[in-house]
PDB file of C-alpha atoms in Angstrom:
ATOM      1  CA  MET A   1    -141.753 -62.484 -21.077  1.00 50.00           C
ATOM      2  CA  THR A   2    -144.233 -64.431 -23.895  1.00 61.00           C
ATOM      3  CA  ASP A   3    -147.473 -63.623 -23.720  1.00 86.00           C
ATOM      4  CA  ARG A   4    -148.749 -67.454 -22.628  1.00 94.00           C
ATOM      5  CA  PRO A   5    -147.488 -69.361 -19.821  1.00 97.00           C
ATOM      6  CA  LEU A   6    -145.499 -72.212 -19.221  1.00 98.00           C
ATOM      7  CA  LEU A   7    -147.499 -74.686 -17.337  1.00 98.00           C
ATOM      8  CA  ALA A   8    -145.268 -76.249 -14.823  1.00 98.00           C
ATOM      9  CA  VAL A   9    -147.343 -79.361 -13.459  1.00 98.00           C
ATOM     10  CA  ASP A  10    -146.603 -81.116 -10.139  1.00 98.00           C
ATOM     11  CA  ALA A  11    -147.271 -84.494 -11.491  1.00 97.00           C
ATOM     12  CA  PRO A  12    -147.386 -86.718  -8.071  1.00 96.00           C
ATOM     13  CA  SER A  13    -149.678 -84.067  -6.750  1.00 95.00           C
ATOM     14  CA  LEU A  14    -152.294 -84.254  -9.752  1.00 96.00           C
ATOM     15  CA  TYR A  15    -151.993 -88.299 -10.043  1.00 96.00           C
ATOM     16  CA  PHE A  16    -152.655 -88.591  -6.163  1.00 93.00           C
ATOM     17  CA  ARG A  17    -155.575 -86.315  -6.383  1.00 93.00           C
ATOM     18  CA  ALA A  18    -156.983 -88.037  -9.547  1.00 94.00           C
ATOM     19  CA  PHE A  19    -156.704 -91.504  -7.670  1.00 94.00           C
ATOM     20  CA  HIS A  20    -158.410 -90.257  -4.627  1.00 92.00           C
ATOM     21  CA  GLY A  21    -161.046 -88.371  -6.754  1.00 90.00           C
ATOM     22  CA  ILE A  22    -162.083 -91.031  -8.781  1.00 89.00           C
ATOM     23  CA  PRO A  23    -163.356 -94.349  -7.636  1.00 89.00           C
ATOM     24  CA  GLU A  24    -161.116 -97.648  -8.663  1.00 89.00           C
ATOM     25  CA  ASN A  25    -164.427 -99.386 -10.054  1.00 87.00           C
ATOM     26  CA  ALA A  26    -165.645 -96.339 -12.153  1.00 91.00           C
ATOM     27  CA  ALA A  27    -162.300 -96.610 -14.452  1.00 93.00           C
ATOM     28  CA  ARG A  28    -161.055 -99.900 -15.102  1.00 95.00           C
ATOM     29  CA  THR A  29    -159.697-101.686 -18.553  1.00 95.00           C
ATOM     30  CA  ASP A  30    -161.882-104.925 -19.815  1.00 93.00           C
ATOM     31  CA  ALA A  31    -159.729-106.974 -17.676  1.00 94.00           C
ATOM     32  CA  GLY A  32    -160.525-105.204 -14.367  1.00 93.00           C
ATOM     33  CA  GLU A  33    -157.276-103.357 -14.010  1.00 95.00           C
ATOM     34  CA  PRO A  34    -157.745 -99.638 -12.252  1.00 95.00           C
ATOM     35  CA  VAL A  35    -157.064 -96.636 -14.572  1.00 96.00           C
ATOM     36  CA  ASN A  36    -158.735 -94.024 -12.472  1.00 96.00           C
ATOM     37  CA  ALA A  37    -155.481 -92.171 -12.001  1.00 97.00           C
ATOM     38  CA  ILE A  38    -154.629 -92.118 -15.531  1.00 97.00           C
ATOM     39  CA  ARG A  39    -157.819 -90.993 -16.679  1.00 97.00           C
ATOM     40  CA  GLY A  40    -158.331 -88.344 -13.854  1.00 96.00           C
ATOM     41  CA  PHE A  41    -154.844 -86.932 -14.590  1.00 97.00           C
ATOM     42  CA  LEU A  42    -155.352 -86.680 -18.439  1.00 98.00           C
ATOM     43  CA  ASP A  43    -158.549 -85.117 -17.818  1.00 96.00           C
ATOM     44  CA  MET A  44    -156.987 -82.336 -15.567  1.00 96.00           C
ATOM     45  CA  ILE A  45    -154.463 -81.671 -17.960  1.00 97.00           C
ATOM     46  CA  ALA A  46    -156.841 -81.272 -20.726  1.00 97.00           C
ATOM     47  CA  GLN A  47    -158.915 -78.795 -18.701  1.00 96.00           C
ATOM     48  CA  LEU A  48    -155.616 -76.720 -17.987  1.00 97.00           C
ATOM     49  CA  VAL A  49    -154.753 -76.577 -21.496  1.00 97.00           C
ATOM     50  CA  ARG A  50    -158.203 -75.695 -22.716  1.00 96.00           C
ATOM     51  CA  THR A  51    -158.411 -72.982 -19.866  1.00 95.00           C
ATOM     52  CA  ARG A  52    -155.064 -71.771 -19.187  1.00 95.00           C
ATOM     53  CA  ARG A  53    -153.682 -71.898 -23.112  1.00 96.00           C
ATOM     54  CA  PRO A  54    -150.053 -72.495 -22.159  1.00 97.00           C
ATOM     55  CA  ASP A  55    -147.766 -72.539 -25.184  1.00 96.00           C
ATOM     56  CA  ARG A  56    -145.138 -74.664 -23.128  1.00 98.00           C
ATOM     57  CA  VAL A  57    -146.126 -77.591 -20.572  1.00 98.00           C
ATOM     58  CA  VAL A  58    -143.738 -79.747 -18.158  1.00 98.00           C
ATOM     59  CA  CYS A  59    -144.748 -82.242 -15.794  1.00 98.00           C
ATOM     60  CA  ALA A  60    -142.302 -82.238 -12.808  1.00 98.00           C
ATOM     61  CA  LEU A  61    -141.669 -85.811 -11.100  1.00 98.00           C
ATOM     62  CA  ASP A  62    -140.355 -86.969  -7.690  1.00 96.00           C
ATOM     63  CA  ALA A  63    -137.024 -88.692  -8.542  1.00 93.00           C
ATOM     64  CA  ASP A  64    -136.273 -88.651  -4.902  1.00 93.00           C
ATOM     65  CA  TRP A  65    -139.589 -87.974  -2.703  1.00 90.00           C
ATOM     66  CA  ARG A  66    -137.544 -87.765   0.528  1.00 92.00           C
ATOM     67  CA  PRO A  67    -134.238 -86.398  -0.338  1.00 94.00           C
ATOM     68  CA  ALA A  68    -131.287 -87.665   1.948  1.00 94.00           C
ATOM     69  CA  TRP A  69    -130.022 -84.077   2.336  1.00 96.00           C
ATOM     70  CA  ARG A  70    -133.256 -82.801   3.754  1.00 95.00           C
ATOM     71  CA  VAL A  71    -133.402 -85.762   6.051  1.00 94.00           C
ATOM     72  CA  GLU A  72    -130.024 -85.133   7.339  1.00 95.00           C
ATOM     73  CA  LEU A  73    -131.239 -81.667   8.306  1.00 96.00           C
ATOM     74  CA  VAL A  74    -134.581 -82.779   9.716  1.00 94.00           C
ATOM     75  CA  PRO A  75    -134.846 -86.580  10.288  1.00 93.00           C
ATOM     76  CA  SER A  76    -138.451 -86.354  10.823  1.00 92.00           C
ATOM     77  CA  TYR A  77    -138.922 -84.835   7.397  1.00 93.00           C
ATOM     78  CA  LYS A  78    -142.047 -87.226   5.898  1.00 90.00           C
ATOM     79  CA  ARG A  79    -140.811 -90.090   8.018  1.00 87.00           C
ATOM     80  CA  HIS A  80    -144.729 -90.926   8.825  1.00 82.00           C
ATOM     81  CA  ARG A  81    -145.126 -91.684   5.081  1.00 81.00           C
ATOM     82  CA  VAL A  82    -142.373 -94.337   4.992  1.00 78.00           C
ATOM     83  CA  ALA A  83    -143.902 -97.532   4.050  1.00 64.00           C
ATOM     84  CA  HIS A  84    -140.375 -99.686   4.492  1.00 60.00           C
ATOM     85  CA  GLY A  85    -136.835 -98.771   4.037  1.00 63.00           C
ATOM     86  CA  ASP A  86    -136.985 -95.102   2.433  1.00 67.00           C
ATOM     87  CA  VAL A  87    -139.886 -96.176   0.054  1.00 61.00           C
ATOM     88  CA  GLU A  88    -143.060 -93.958  -0.044  1.00 72.00           C
ATOM     89  CA  GLU A  89    -146.300 -95.436   1.223  1.00 79.00           C
ATOM     90  CA  VAL A  90    -148.181 -95.456  -2.055  1.00 82.00           C
ATOM     91  CA  PRO A  91    -151.242 -97.376  -2.949  1.00 87.00           C
ATOM     92  CA  ALA A  92    -150.313-100.694  -5.028  1.00 88.00           C
ATOM     93  CA  SER A  93    -152.884 -99.791  -7.740  1.00 93.00           C
ATOM     94  CA  LEU A  94    -151.824 -96.156  -7.989  1.00 94.00           C
ATOM     95  CA  GLU A  95    -148.233 -97.169  -8.127  1.00 93.00           C
ATOM     96  CA  ARG A  96    -149.138 -99.586 -11.232  1.00 95.00           C
ATOM     97  CA  GLN A  97    -150.600 -96.838 -13.163  1.00 97.00           C
ATOM     98  CA  VAL A  98    -147.871 -94.383 -12.941  1.00 97.00           C
ATOM     99  CA  PRO A  99    -145.517 -96.019 -15.639  1.00 97.00           C
ATOM    100  CA  VAL A 100    -148.686 -96.455 -18.113  1.00 97.00           C
ATOM    101  CA  LEU A 101    -149.276 -92.759 -17.500  1.00 98.00           C
ATOM    102  CA  LEU A 102    -145.778 -91.654 -18.152  1.00 98.00           C
ATOM    103  CA  GLU A 103    -145.735 -93.607 -21.321  1.00 98.00           C
ATOM    104  CA  VAL A 104    -149.218 -91.585 -22.500  1.00 98.00           C
ATOM    105  CA  LEU A 105    -147.427 -88.609 -21.970  1.00 98.00           C
ATOM    106  CA  GLU A 106    -144.254 -89.409 -24.058  1.00 98.00           C
ATOM    107  CA  ALA A 107    -146.819 -90.544 -26.879  1.00 98.00           C
ATOM    108  CA  VAL A 108    -148.343 -87.109 -26.639  1.00 98.00           C
ATOM    109  CA  GLY A 109    -145.185 -85.016 -26.504  1.00 98.00           C
ATOM    110  CA  ILE A 110    -145.585 -83.809 -22.926  1.00 98.00           C
ATOM    111  CA  PRO A 111    -142.043 -83.727 -21.220  1.00 98.00           C
ATOM    112  CA  ALA A 112    -142.150 -85.572 -17.605  1.00 98.00           C
ATOM    113  CA  PHE A 113    -138.953 -85.920 -15.635  1.00 98.00           C
ATOM    114  CA  GLY A 114    -137.365 -85.763 -12.213  1.00 98.00           C
ATOM    115  CA  VAL A 115    -133.852 -85.247 -11.075  1.00 98.00           C
ATOM    116  CA  ALA A 116    -131.974 -87.544  -8.854  1.00 97.00           C
ATOM    117  CA  GLY A 117    -132.018 -86.249  -5.231  1.00 96.00           C
ATOM    118  CA  TYR A 118    -134.481 -83.743  -5.567  1.00 98.00           C
ATOM    119  CA  GLU A 119    -138.572 -83.587  -5.355  1.00 97.00           C
ATOM    120  CA  ALA A 120    -140.904 -82.343  -7.977  1.00 98.00           C
ATOM    121  CA  ASP A 121    -141.162 -79.209  -6.050  1.00 97.00           C
ATOM    122  CA  ASP A 122    -137.521 -78.537  -6.490  1.00 98.00           C
ATOM    123  CA  VAL A 123    -137.889 -79.225 -10.188  1.00 98.00           C
ATOM    124  CA  LEU A 124    -140.739 -76.772 -10.048  1.00 98.00           C
ATOM    125  CA  GLY A 125    -138.996 -74.302  -8.239  1.00 98.00           C
ATOM    126  CA  THR A 126    -136.084 -74.456 -11.130  1.00 98.00           C
ATOM    127  CA  LEU A 127    -138.479 -74.095 -13.867  1.00 98.00           C
ATOM    128  CA  ALA A 128    -140.171 -71.127 -12.123  1.00 98.00           C
ATOM    129  CA  THR A 129    -136.842 -69.428 -11.607  1.00 97.00           C
ATOM    130  CA  THR A 130    -134.943 -70.177 -15.072  1.00 97.00           C
ATOM    131  CA  GLN A 131    -137.648 -70.416 -17.824  1.00 97.00           C
ATOM    132  CA  PRO A 132    -139.117 -67.495 -19.579  1.00 96.00           C
ATOM    133  CA  ALA A 133    -142.265 -66.048 -17.953  1.00 95.00           C
ATOM    134  CA  PRO A 134    -145.094 -66.102 -17.391  1.00 97.00           C
ATOM    135  CA  VAL A 135    -144.990 -69.368 -15.574  1.00 98.00           C
ATOM    136  CA  GLU A 136    -148.023 -71.100 -13.987  1.00 98.00           C
ATOM    137  CA  VAL A 137    -147.304 -73.505 -11.440  1.00 98.00           C
ATOM    138  CA  VAL A 138    -150.080 -76.273 -10.922  1.00 98.00           C
ATOM    139  CA  SER A 139    -149.999 -78.119  -7.502  1.00 97.00           C
ATOM    140  CA  GLY A 140    -152.061 -79.211  -4.468  1.00 94.00           C
ATOM    141  CA  ASP A 141    -148.902 -78.469  -2.028  1.00 94.00           C
ATOM    142  CA  ARG A 142    -148.864 -75.395  -0.330  1.00 94.00           C
ATOM    143  CA  ASP A 143    -145.087 -75.181   0.151  1.00 95.00           C
ATOM    144  CA  LEU A 144    -145.242 -73.946  -3.459  1.00 98.00           C
ATOM    145  CA  PHE A 145    -146.742 -70.729  -2.633  1.00 98.00           C
ATOM    146  CA  GLN A 146    -143.115 -69.298  -2.129  1.00 98.00           C
ATOM    147  CA  LEU A 147    -142.717 -69.511  -5.861  1.00 98.00           C
ATOM    148  CA  VAL A 148    -145.336 -66.725  -6.483  1.00 98.00           C
ATOM    149  CA  ASP A 149    -143.477 -63.872  -7.905  1.00 98.00           C
ATOM    150  CA  ASP A 150    -145.443 -60.794  -9.097  1.00 97.00           C
ATOM    151  CA  GLU A 151    -142.532 -58.933 -10.595  1.00 96.00           C
ATOM    152  CA  ARG A 152    -141.087 -61.990 -12.597  1.00 95.00           C
ATOM    153  CA  GLY A 153    -144.552 -63.132 -13.551  1.00 97.00           C
ATOM    154  CA  VAL A 154    -144.738 -66.777 -11.515  1.00 98.00           C
ATOM    155  CA  ARG A 155    -148.367 -67.666 -10.074  1.00 98.00           C
ATOM    156  CA  LEU A 156    -149.443 -70.606  -8.460  1.00 98.00           C
ATOM    157  CA  LEU A 157    -152.527 -72.390  -9.531  1.00 98.00           C
ATOM    158  CA  TYR A 158    -153.344 -73.975  -6.347  1.00 97.00           C
ATOM    159  CA  CYS A 159    -155.647 -76.949  -6.794  1.00 92.00           C
ATOM    160  CA  GLY A 160    -156.299 -77.989  -3.019  1.00 83.00           C
ATOM    161  CA  ARG A 161    -159.898 -78.114  -4.224  1.00 83.00           C
ATOM    162  CA  GLY A 162    -159.235 -79.757  -7.561  1.00 81.00           C
ATOM    163  CA  VAL A 163    -158.372 -78.250 -10.869  1.00 83.00           C
ATOM    164  CA  ALA A 164    -162.250 -77.108 -11.544  1.00 81.00           C
ATOM    165  CA  LYS A 165    -161.981 -74.762  -8.463  1.00 87.00           C
ATOM    166  CA  LEU A 166    -158.176 -73.272  -8.933  1.00 92.00           C
ATOM    167  CA  GLU A 167    -156.947 -70.740  -6.924  1.00 94.00           C
ATOM    168  CA  ASP A 168    -155.037 -68.555  -9.362  1.00 96.00           C
ATOM    169  CA  SER A 169    -152.559 -67.131  -6.779  1.00 97.00           C
ATOM    170  CA  ASP A 170    -150.609 -63.966  -6.758  1.00 97.00           C
ATOM    171  CA  ASN A 171    -148.928 -62.342  -3.888  1.00 97.00           C
ATOM    172  CA  ALA A 172    -151.783 -60.502  -2.848  1.00 98.00           C
ATOM    173  CA  LEU A 173    -153.787 -63.854  -2.448  1.00 97.00           C
ATOM    174  CA  VAL A 174    -151.082 -65.422  -0.520  1.00 97.00           C
ATOM    175  CA  GLU A 175    -150.868 -62.467   2.226  1.00 97.00           C
ATOM    176  CA  ARG A 176    -154.767 -62.770   2.417  1.00 97.00           C
ATOM    177  CA  LYS A 177    -154.512 -66.326   3.309  1.00 95.00           C
ATOM    178  CA  TYR A 178    -151.369 -66.536   5.294  1.00 96.00           C
ATOM    179  CA  GLY A 179    -150.413 -63.049   6.129  1.00 97.00           C
ATOM    180  CA  VAL A 180    -147.141 -62.987   4.740  1.00 97.00           C
ATOM    181  CA  PRO A 181    -145.539 -62.122   1.167  1.00 97.00           C
ATOM    182  CA  ALA A 182    -144.966 -65.060  -0.713  1.00 98.00           C
ATOM    183  CA  ARG A 183    -141.300 -64.576  -0.745  1.00 97.00           C
ATOM    184  CA  TRP A 184    -141.333 -65.533   3.131  1.00 97.00           C
ATOM    185  CA  TYR A 185    -143.836 -68.343   2.826  1.00 97.00           C
ATOM    186  CA  ALA A 186    -140.855 -71.057   3.641  1.00 97.00           C
ATOM    187  CA  ASP A 187    -139.770 -69.381   6.735  1.00 97.00           C
ATOM    188  CA  PHE A 188    -143.606 -69.034   7.885  1.00 97.00           C
ATOM    189  CA  ALA A 189    -144.107 -72.852   7.028  1.00 96.00           C
ATOM    190  CA  ALA A 190    -140.813 -73.692   9.031  1.00 96.00           C
ATOM    191  CA  MET A 191    -141.911 -71.746  12.174  1.00 96.00           C
ATOM    192  CA  ARG A 192    -145.464 -72.797  12.123  1.00 95.00           C
ATOM    193  CA  GLY A 193    -144.595 -76.502  11.056  1.00 94.00           C
ATOM    194  CA  ASP A 194    -146.466 -78.622   8.619  1.00 90.00           C
ATOM    195  CA  PRO A 195    -147.347 -82.295   9.997  1.00 89.00           C
ATOM    196  CA  SER A 196    -148.018 -83.457   6.529  1.00 87.00           C
ATOM    197  CA  ASP A 197    -144.237 -82.980   5.844  1.00 91.00           C
ATOM    198  CA  GLY A 198    -143.046 -84.092   9.654  1.00 92.00           C
ATOM    199  CA  LEU A 199    -142.119 -80.411  10.555  1.00 94.00           C
ATOM    200  CA  PRO A 200    -142.661 -79.896  14.083  1.00 93.00           C
ATOM    201  CA  GLY A 201    -142.238 -76.116  14.137  1.00 95.00           C
ATOM    202  CA  VAL A 202    -141.618 -73.874  17.083  1.00 95.00           C
ATOM    203  CA  PRO A 203    -143.740 -75.156  20.091  1.00 95.00           C
ATOM    204  CA  GLY A 204    -146.235 -72.386  21.167  1.00 92.00           C
ATOM    205  CA  VAL A 205    -145.797 -70.597  17.718  1.00 94.00           C
ATOM    206  CA  GLY A 206    -149.031 -70.859  15.478  1.00 92.00           C
ATOM    207  CA  GLU A 207    -149.796 -69.251  12.272  1.00 94.00           C
ATOM    208  CA  LYS A 208    -150.515 -65.880  13.921  1.00 95.00           C
ATOM    209  CA  THR A 209    -147.530 -65.416  15.670  1.00 95.00           C
ATOM    210  CA  ALA A 210    -145.501 -66.684  13.096  1.00 96.00           C
ATOM    211  CA  ALA A 211    -146.880 -64.123  10.554  1.00 97.00           C
ATOM    212  CA  ARG A 212    -146.471 -61.356  12.999  1.00 96.00           C
ATOM    213  CA  LEU A 213    -142.927 -61.972  13.514  1.00 96.00           C
ATOM    214  CA  ILE A 214    -142.129 -62.079   9.968  1.00 97.00           C
ATOM    215  CA  ASN A 215    -143.915 -58.845   9.054  1.00 96.00           C
ATOM    216  CA  ARG A 216    -142.046 -57.131  12.116  1.00 95.00           C
ATOM    217  CA  TYR A 217    -138.420 -58.717  11.466  1.00 95.00           C
ATOM    218  CA  GLY A 218    -138.471 -60.420   8.110  1.00 95.00           C
ATOM    219  CA  GLY A 219    -137.370 -64.128   7.540  1.00 95.00           C
ATOM    220  CA  ILE A 220    -136.019 -66.604   9.987  1.00 96.00           C
ATOM    221  CA  GLU A 221    -132.468 -65.291   9.454  1.00 95.00           C
ATOM    222  CA  GLU A 222    -133.576 -61.956  10.590  1.00 95.00           C
ATOM    223  CA  ILE A 223    -135.561 -63.038  13.231  1.00 95.00           C
ATOM    224  CA  LEU A 224    -132.611 -65.098  14.901  1.00 94.00           C
ATOM    225  CA  ALA A 225    -130.503 -62.341  14.583  1.00 93.00           C
ATOM    226  CA  ALA A 226    -132.732 -59.983  16.418  1.00 94.00           C
ATOM    227  CA  LEU A 227    -133.133 -62.277  19.363  1.00 91.00           C
ATOM    228  CA  ASP A 228    -129.837 -61.082  20.602  1.00 87.00           C
ATOM    229  CA  ASP A 229    -131.021 -57.305  20.647  1.00 87.00           C
ATOM    230  CA  PRO A 230    -132.378 -56.174  23.895  1.00 85.00           C
ATOM    231  CA  GLU A 231    -133.904 -53.425  22.114  1.00 85.00           C
ATOM    232  CA  ALA A 232    -135.935 -55.767  19.652  1.00 86.00           C
ATOM    233  CA  GLY A 233    -139.109 -55.947  21.656  1.00 88.00           C
ATOM    234  CA  PHE A 234    -139.473 -59.932  22.238  1.00 89.00           C
ATOM    235  CA  ALA A 235    -141.744 -60.722  24.886  1.00 88.00           C
ATOM    236  CA  PRO A 236    -139.573 -62.844  26.915  1.00 88.00           C
ATOM    237  CA  GLY A 237    -141.607 -66.024  26.787  1.00 92.00           C
ATOM    238  CA  LEU A 238    -141.653 -65.770  23.070  1.00 93.00           C
ATOM    239  CA  ARG A 239    -138.090 -65.066  22.904  1.00 92.00           C
ATOM    240  CA  ALA A 240    -137.307 -68.367  24.857  1.00 93.00           C
ATOM    241  CA  LYS A 241    -139.192 -70.293  22.571  1.00 94.00           C
ATOM    242  CA  LEU A 242    -137.562 -69.151  19.839  1.00 95.00           C
ATOM    243  CA  LYS A 243    -134.082 -69.362  21.276  1.00 94.00           C
ATOM    244  CA  ASN A 244    -134.815 -72.881  22.195  1.00 94.00           C
ATOM    245  CA  SER A 245    -135.736 -73.697  18.650  1.00 96.00           C
ATOM    246  CA  GLU A 246    -132.993 -72.077  17.039  1.00 95.00           C
ATOM    247  CA  GLU A 247    -130.978 -75.080  15.876  1.00 96.00           C
ATOM    248  CA  TYR A 248    -134.326 -76.374  14.143  1.00 96.00           C
ATOM    249  CA  LEU A 249    -135.002 -73.031  12.678  1.00 96.00           C
ATOM    250  CA  ILE A 250    -131.590 -72.990  11.080  1.00 96.00           C
ATOM    251  CA  LYS A 251    -132.020 -76.557   9.592  1.00 96.00           C
ATOM    252  CA  ALA A 252    -135.479 -76.332   8.698  1.00 96.00           C
ATOM    253  CA  LEU A 253    -135.551 -73.186   6.578  1.00 96.00           C
ATOM    254  CA  PRO A 254    -133.367 -75.237   3.659  1.00 96.00           C
ATOM    255  CA  VAL A 255    -135.615 -78.022   4.165  1.00 96.00           C
ATOM    256  CA  CYS A 256    -138.927 -76.084   3.553  1.00 97.00           C
ATOM    257  CA  ARG A 257    -137.045 -73.666   0.838  1.00 97.00           C
ATOM    258  CA  VAL A 258    -137.722 -75.233  -2.629  1.00 98.00           C
ATOM    259  CA  ALA A 259    -134.664 -75.495  -4.665  1.00 97.00           C
ATOM    260  CA  ARG A 260    -134.198 -73.276  -7.439  1.00 97.00           C
ATOM    261  CA  ASP A 261    -130.870 -74.241  -9.099  1.00 97.00           C
ATOM    262  CA  VAL A 262    -131.197 -78.051  -9.954  1.00 98.00           C
ATOM    263  CA  ALA A 263    -129.400 -79.107 -13.180  1.00 98.00           C
ATOM    264  CA  LEU A 264    -132.359 -80.034 -15.447  1.00 98.00           C
ATOM    265  CA  PRO A 265    -132.097 -82.802 -18.321  1.00 97.00           C
ATOM    266  CA  PRO A 266    -132.440 -81.351 -21.776  1.00 97.00           C
ATOM    267  CA  PHE A 267    -136.285 -80.914 -22.703  1.00 97.00           C
ATOM    268  CA  ASP A 268    -138.423 -79.364 -25.248  1.00 97.00           C
ATOM    269  CA  ALA A 269    -141.797 -77.871 -23.224  1.00 97.00           C
ATOM    270  CA  ALA A 270    -143.539 -76.623 -26.770  1.00 97.00           C
ATOM    271  CA  LEU A 271    -147.031 -77.575 -26.426  1.00 96.00           C
ATOM    272  CA  PRO A 272    -147.472 -80.204 -29.088  1.00 96.00           C
ATOM    273  CA  SER A 273    -150.781 -79.008 -31.302  1.00 95.00           C
ATOM    274  CA  ALA A 274    -151.065 -82.870 -32.011  1.00 96.00           C
ATOM    275  CA  PRO A 275    -149.602 -86.292 -30.569  1.00 97.00           C
ATOM    276  CA  GLU A 276    -145.900 -86.880 -30.838  1.00 96.00           C
ATOM    277  CA  ASP A 277    -146.410 -90.535 -31.726  1.00 97.00           C
ATOM    278  CA  PRO A 278    -150.464 -91.082 -32.207  1.00 97.00           C
ATOM    279  CA  ASP A 279    -150.164 -94.592 -33.404  1.00 97.00           C
ATOM    280  CA  ARG A 280    -148.710 -95.098 -29.946  1.00 98.00           C
ATOM    281  CA  LEU A 281    -151.248 -93.003 -28.187  1.00 97.00           C
ATOM    282  CA  LEU A 282    -153.965 -94.870 -29.889  1.00 97.00           C
ATOM    283  CA  ALA A 283    -152.461 -98.263 -28.924  1.00 97.00           C
ATOM    284  CA  LEU A 284    -151.817 -97.080 -25.355  1.00 98.00           C
ATOM    285  CA  ALA A 285    -155.853 -95.945 -25.510  1.00 97.00           C
ATOM    286  CA  GLN A 286    -157.282 -99.405 -26.306  1.00 97.00           C
ATOM    287  CA  ARG A 287    -155.027-101.435 -24.185  1.00 96.00           C
ATOM    288  CA  TRP A 288    -155.835 -99.196 -21.151  1.00 97.00           C
ATOM    289  CA  ASN A 289    -159.462 -97.954 -22.018  1.00 96.00           C
ATOM    290  CA  LEU A 290    -158.308 -94.574 -22.254  1.00 97.00           C
ATOM    291  CA  ALA A 291    -159.999 -93.616 -25.379  1.00 96.00           C
ATOM    292  CA  GLY A 292    -162.263 -90.784 -23.933  1.00 96.00           C
ATOM    293  CA  SER A 293    -159.487 -89.112 -22.009  1.00 97.00           C
ATOM    294  CA  ALA A 294    -156.963 -89.246 -24.772  1.00 97.00           C
ATOM    295  CA  ARG A 295    -159.332 -87.669 -27.040  1.00 97.00           C
ATOM    296  CA  ARG A 296    -160.293 -84.759 -24.549  1.00 97.00           C
ATOM    297  CA  LEU A 297    -156.549 -84.324 -24.188  1.00 97.00           C
ATOM    298  CA  VAL A 298    -155.913 -84.304 -28.332  1.00 97.00           C
ATOM    299  CA  ASP A 299    -158.864 -82.057 -28.648  1.00 96.00           C
ATOM    300  CA  ALA A 300    -157.534 -79.421 -26.000  1.00 97.00           C
ATOM    301  CA  LEU A 301    -153.742 -79.685 -27.599  1.00 96.00           C
ATOM    302  CA  ALA A 302    -155.721 -78.758 -31.122  1.00 93.00           C
ATOM    303  CA  GLY A 303    -156.950 -75.623 -29.525  1.00 84.00           C
ATOM    304  CA  PRO A 304    -160.325 -73.574 -29.991  1.00 75.00           C
ATOM    305  CA  GLY A 305    -162.609 -74.404 -33.158  1.00 49.00           C
TER     306      GLY A 305
END
């Protein structure tokens, strides 16, 4: 374990948050092109670098925001967010900013990548599992509470209320919020359901019942195994609900679990102390009216003093 963390950033989570948090008319180029998502994202990274003092940073991307293998298991998975075909519904003015943001990150020297067939969550799960600890995962996605691992040194910096109000999450925080240990969060989410991901859950089983079941029996596999034991102590109505949803639960669990064995491309996570390509960064900052945000990020990379 090193002393300073790897900052594993859920890039889509942060740039969507930046896009919706800063009005388009407050961040434009001279030609009127919106750059609110880029400015907000760069400012978030600068603040995280200043406050968390990582020695490594990686930004994870959605190479496939709705992987076919997840849809095959649970066809409703993210279906409500499909614009057409299998394309995600993304505001056009945000979609145009993402390639520019990636150019800026490349000029700075911060790796950003996705892996075909996987979501950013899966890249983050693999980083949290394979990279030297400590690892701090940055996201506004509750699904990533499952990555919290006190023993290994993995925390979730949950930014559901913004980077300025991060919830630095260890296992105790997850238990306080949801009533289950972090290692069972995916099982809890599958049972409870998650409308934001198109997961129906078990009808009639809410958060409290799901947490009670997990704390008594363990994860979904243990709960389903206990259903056939007459001594297990299920109320008849609850047993029937779980029995009726058995097929859903078996399929939903791997959908909710973040992959941890994705084949990542080669990358150098070392935090640069200065931009890798300063001339290119300067040109991008001038072209896209990003001078203030670029300077704040460069200053954060240079460190205190």
